[in-house]
CSV table of C-alpha atoms in Angstrom, one decimal:
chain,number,residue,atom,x,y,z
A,1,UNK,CA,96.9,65.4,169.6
A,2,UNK,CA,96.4,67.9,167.1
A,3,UNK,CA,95.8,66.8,162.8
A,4,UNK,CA,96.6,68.9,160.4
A,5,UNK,CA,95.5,68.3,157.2
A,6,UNK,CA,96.1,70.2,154.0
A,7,UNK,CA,93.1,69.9,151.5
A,8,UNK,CA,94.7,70.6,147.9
A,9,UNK,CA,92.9,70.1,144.5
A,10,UNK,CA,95.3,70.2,141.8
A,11,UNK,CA,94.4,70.9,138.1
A,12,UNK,CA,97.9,70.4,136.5
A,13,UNK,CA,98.5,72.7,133.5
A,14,UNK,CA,101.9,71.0,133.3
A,15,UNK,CA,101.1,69.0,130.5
A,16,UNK,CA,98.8,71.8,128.0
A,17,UNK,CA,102.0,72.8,125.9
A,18,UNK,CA,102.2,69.3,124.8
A,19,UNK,CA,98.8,67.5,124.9
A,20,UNK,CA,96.4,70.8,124.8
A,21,UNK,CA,94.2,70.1,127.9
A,22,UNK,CA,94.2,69.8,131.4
A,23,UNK,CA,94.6,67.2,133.9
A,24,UNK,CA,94.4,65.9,137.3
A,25,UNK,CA,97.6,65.3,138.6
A,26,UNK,CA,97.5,65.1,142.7
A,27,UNK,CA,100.2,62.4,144.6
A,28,UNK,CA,99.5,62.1,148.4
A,29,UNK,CA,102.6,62.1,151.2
A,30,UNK,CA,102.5,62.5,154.6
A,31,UNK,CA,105.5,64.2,156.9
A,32,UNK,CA,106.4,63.5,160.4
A,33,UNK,CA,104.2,66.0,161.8
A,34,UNK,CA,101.0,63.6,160.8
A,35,UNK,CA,100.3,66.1,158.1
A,36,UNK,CA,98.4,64.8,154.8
A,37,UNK,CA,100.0,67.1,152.1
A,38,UNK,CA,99.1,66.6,148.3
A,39,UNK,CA,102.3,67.4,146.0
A,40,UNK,CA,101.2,70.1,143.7
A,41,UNK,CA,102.6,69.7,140.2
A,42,UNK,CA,101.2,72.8,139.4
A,43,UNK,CA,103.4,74.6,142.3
A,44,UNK,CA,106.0,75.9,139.6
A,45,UNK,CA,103.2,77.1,137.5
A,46,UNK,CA,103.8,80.9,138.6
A,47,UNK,CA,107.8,80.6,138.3
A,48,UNK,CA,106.9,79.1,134.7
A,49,UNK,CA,104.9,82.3,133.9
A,50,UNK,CA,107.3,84.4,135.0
A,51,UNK,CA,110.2,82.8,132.4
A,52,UNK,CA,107.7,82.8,129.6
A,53,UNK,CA,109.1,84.5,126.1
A,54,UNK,CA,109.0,87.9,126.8
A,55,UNK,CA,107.4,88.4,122.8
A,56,UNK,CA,104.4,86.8,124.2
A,57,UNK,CA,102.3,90.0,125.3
A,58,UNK,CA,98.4,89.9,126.4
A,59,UNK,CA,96.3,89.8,123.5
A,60,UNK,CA,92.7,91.0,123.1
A,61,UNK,CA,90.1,87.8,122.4
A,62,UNK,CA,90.0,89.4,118.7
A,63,UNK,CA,94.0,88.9,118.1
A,64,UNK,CA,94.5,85.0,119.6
A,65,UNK,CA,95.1,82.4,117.5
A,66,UNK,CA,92.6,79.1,117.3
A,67,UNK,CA,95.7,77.5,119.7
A,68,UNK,CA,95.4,80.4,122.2
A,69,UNK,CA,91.7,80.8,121.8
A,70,UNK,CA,91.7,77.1,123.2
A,71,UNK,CA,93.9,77.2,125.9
A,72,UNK,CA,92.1,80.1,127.1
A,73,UNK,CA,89.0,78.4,127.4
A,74,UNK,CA,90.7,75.5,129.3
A,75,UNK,CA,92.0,77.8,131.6
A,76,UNK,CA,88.8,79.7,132.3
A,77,UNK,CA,87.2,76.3,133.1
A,78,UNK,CA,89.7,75.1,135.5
A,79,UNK,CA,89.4,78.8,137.0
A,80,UNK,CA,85.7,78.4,137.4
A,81,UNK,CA,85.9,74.5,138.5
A,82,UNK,CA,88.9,74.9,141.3
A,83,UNK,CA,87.5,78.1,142.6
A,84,UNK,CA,84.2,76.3,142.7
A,85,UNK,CA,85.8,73.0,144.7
A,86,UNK,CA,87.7,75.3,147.3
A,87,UNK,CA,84.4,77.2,148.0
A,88,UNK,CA,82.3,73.9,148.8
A,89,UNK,CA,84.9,72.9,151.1
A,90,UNK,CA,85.1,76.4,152.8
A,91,UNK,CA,81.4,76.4,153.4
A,92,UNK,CA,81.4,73.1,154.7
A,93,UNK,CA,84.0,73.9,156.4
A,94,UNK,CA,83.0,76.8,158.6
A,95,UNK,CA,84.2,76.4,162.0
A,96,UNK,CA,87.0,74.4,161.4
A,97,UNK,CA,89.3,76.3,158.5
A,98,UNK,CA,92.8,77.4,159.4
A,99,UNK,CA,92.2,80.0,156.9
A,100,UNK,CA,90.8,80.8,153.3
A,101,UNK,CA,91.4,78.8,150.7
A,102,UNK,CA,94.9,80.0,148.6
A,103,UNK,CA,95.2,79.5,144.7
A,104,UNK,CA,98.4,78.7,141.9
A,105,UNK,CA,97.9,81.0,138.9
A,106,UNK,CA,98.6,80.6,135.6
A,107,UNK,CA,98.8,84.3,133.3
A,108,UNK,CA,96.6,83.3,130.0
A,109,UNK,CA,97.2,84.1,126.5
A,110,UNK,CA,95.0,87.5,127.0
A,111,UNK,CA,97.1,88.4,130.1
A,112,UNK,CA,95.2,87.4,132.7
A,113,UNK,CA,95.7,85.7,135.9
A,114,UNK,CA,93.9,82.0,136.3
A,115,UNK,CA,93.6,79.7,139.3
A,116,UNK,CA,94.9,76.0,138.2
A,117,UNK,CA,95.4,74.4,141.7
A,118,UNK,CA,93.5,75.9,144.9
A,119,UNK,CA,94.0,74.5,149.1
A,120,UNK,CA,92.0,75.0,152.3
A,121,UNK,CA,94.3,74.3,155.2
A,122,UNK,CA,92.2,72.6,158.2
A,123,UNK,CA,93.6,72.4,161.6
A,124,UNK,CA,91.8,69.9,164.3
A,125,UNK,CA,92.4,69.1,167.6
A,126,UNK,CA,90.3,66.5,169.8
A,127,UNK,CA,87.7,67.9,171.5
A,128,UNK,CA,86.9,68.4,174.9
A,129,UNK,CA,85.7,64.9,175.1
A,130,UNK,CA,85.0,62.1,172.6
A,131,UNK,CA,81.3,63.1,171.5
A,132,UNK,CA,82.8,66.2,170.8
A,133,UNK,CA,86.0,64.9,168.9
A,134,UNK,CA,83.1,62.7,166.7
A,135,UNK,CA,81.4,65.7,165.9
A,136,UNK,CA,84.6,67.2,164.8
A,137,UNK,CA,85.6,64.5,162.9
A,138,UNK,CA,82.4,63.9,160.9
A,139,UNK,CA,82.5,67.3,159.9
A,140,UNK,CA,86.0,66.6,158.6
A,141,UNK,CA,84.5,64.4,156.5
A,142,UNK,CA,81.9,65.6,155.4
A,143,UNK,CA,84.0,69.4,153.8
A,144,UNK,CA,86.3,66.9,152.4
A,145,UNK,CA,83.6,65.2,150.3
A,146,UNK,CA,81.7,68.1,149.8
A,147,UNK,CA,82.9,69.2,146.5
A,148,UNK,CA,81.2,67.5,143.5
A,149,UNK,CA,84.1,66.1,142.3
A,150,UNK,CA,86.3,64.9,145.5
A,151,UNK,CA,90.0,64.6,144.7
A,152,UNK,CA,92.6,61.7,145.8
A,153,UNK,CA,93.4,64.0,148.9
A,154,UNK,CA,90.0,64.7,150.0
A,155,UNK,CA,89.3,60.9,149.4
A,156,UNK,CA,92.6,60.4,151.8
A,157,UNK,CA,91.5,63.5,154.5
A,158,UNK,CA,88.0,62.0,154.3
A,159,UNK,CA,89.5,58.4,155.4
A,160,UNK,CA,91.7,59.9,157.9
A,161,UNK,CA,88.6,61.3,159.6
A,162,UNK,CA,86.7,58.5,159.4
A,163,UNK,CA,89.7,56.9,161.7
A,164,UNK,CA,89.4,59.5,164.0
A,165,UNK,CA,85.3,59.0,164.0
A,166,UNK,CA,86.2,55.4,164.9
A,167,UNK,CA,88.3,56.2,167.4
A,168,UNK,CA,86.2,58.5,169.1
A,169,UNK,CA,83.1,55.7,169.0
A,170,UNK,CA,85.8,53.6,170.8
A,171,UNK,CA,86.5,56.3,173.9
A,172,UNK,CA,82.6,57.0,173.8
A,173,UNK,CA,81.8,53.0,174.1
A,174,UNK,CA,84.6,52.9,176.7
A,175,UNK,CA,83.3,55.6,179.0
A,176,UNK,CA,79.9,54.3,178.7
A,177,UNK,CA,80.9,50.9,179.9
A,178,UNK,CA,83.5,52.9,182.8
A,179,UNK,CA,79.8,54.4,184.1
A,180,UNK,CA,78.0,51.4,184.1
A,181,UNK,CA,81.1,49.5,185.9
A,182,UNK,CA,80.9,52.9,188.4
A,183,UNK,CA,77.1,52.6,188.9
A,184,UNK,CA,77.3,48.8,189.5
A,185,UNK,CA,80.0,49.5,192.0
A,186,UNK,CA,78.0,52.1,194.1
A,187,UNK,CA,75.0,50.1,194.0
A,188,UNK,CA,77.0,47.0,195.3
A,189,UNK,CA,78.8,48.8,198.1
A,190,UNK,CA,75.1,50.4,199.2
A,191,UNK,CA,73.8,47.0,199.5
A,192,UNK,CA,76.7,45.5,201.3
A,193,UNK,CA,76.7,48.7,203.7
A,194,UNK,CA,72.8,47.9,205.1
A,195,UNK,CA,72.5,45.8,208.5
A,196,UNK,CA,72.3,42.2,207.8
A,197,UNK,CA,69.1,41.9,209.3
A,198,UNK,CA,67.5,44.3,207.0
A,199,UNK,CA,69.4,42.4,204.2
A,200,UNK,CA,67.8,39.3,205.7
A,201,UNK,CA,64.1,40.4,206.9
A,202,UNK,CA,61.3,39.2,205.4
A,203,UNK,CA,58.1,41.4,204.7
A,204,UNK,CA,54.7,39.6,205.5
A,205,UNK,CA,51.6,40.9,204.7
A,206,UNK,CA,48.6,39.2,206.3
């Protein structure tokens, strides 16, 4: 079995035209494939920059307005903030990325490009055995929490692996008890092999 899982943080700029900040806006779905994808509101956000008013050129910090000046402080701080979530769960991460983490732009009043959304893809198959698929999993977990402001979906990859931590306690537990059931075996079929008279001797010391 192989999981998938999509980690996607989504600042939504959506909304700025109308109620001058930004927000979180992340919904949670999951395909047929067992894939935990996050619906990106902010997925349109370069298409919307591309059909801005062409009279809007890049302006110089002197030559924005107080409204511009604004938004281009919200958008540096969801620049710094995404940039800073998709690092902590790339470092926690290491070992088990699919890749580096990817970013949705937004172009900014002074013509520059700004990360609103950011994902780290993580692909995880079991491991060679069930200590090792727990060892996978809890490290699942802990990237997906280790931002300092998890998101829905790293709540939801987070609860995901926590299933597959469970899981992998179960197939540990169940091998353990398989050896003991083994062990008691061999040590009943050694007894039952000796001669019934050493099964039956006594030992007297005088």
């Amino acid at each position: 079995m192989q999981v998938s899982s999509n980690w996607l943080t989504t600042y939504s700029n959506s909304n700025w035209r109308e109620n001058n900040f930004l927000q979180s806006n992340t919904s949670i779905s999951q395909n047929d494939n067992n894939t935990l994808v996050a619906d990106n509101s902010s997925k349109t956000s370069n298409n919307s920059t591309e059909n801005r008013d062409d009279n809007t050129k890049p302006k110089s910090i002197n030559e924005l307005d107080s409204e511009e000046k604004t938004l281009l402080a919200q958008l540096q701080a969801s620049d710094s903030k995404v940039r800073a979530h998709e690092s902590a769960h790339l470092s926690a991460a290491a070992g088990i990325a699919a890749g580096g983490a990817s970013f949705t732009y937004e172009r900014g009043p002074d013509g520059r490009m700004y990360a609103v959304a950011g994902e780290v893809p993580i692909s995880i198959s079991e491991g060679k055995d069930p200590q090792d698929t727990l060892e996978k999993m809890r490290q699942v977990e802990a990237a997906a929490m280790a931002p300092a402001d998890p998101s829905p979906q790293d709540h939801a990859v987070a609860a995901s692996a926590r299933s597959g931590e469970l899981k992998a306690l179960m197939d540990l537990q169940k091998e353990k008890s398989e050896i003991q059931r083994e062990e008691g075996l061999k040590q009943y079929s050694s007894t039952a092999l000796q001669p019934i008279e050493q099964r039956n001797s006594l030992s007297i010391t005088a």
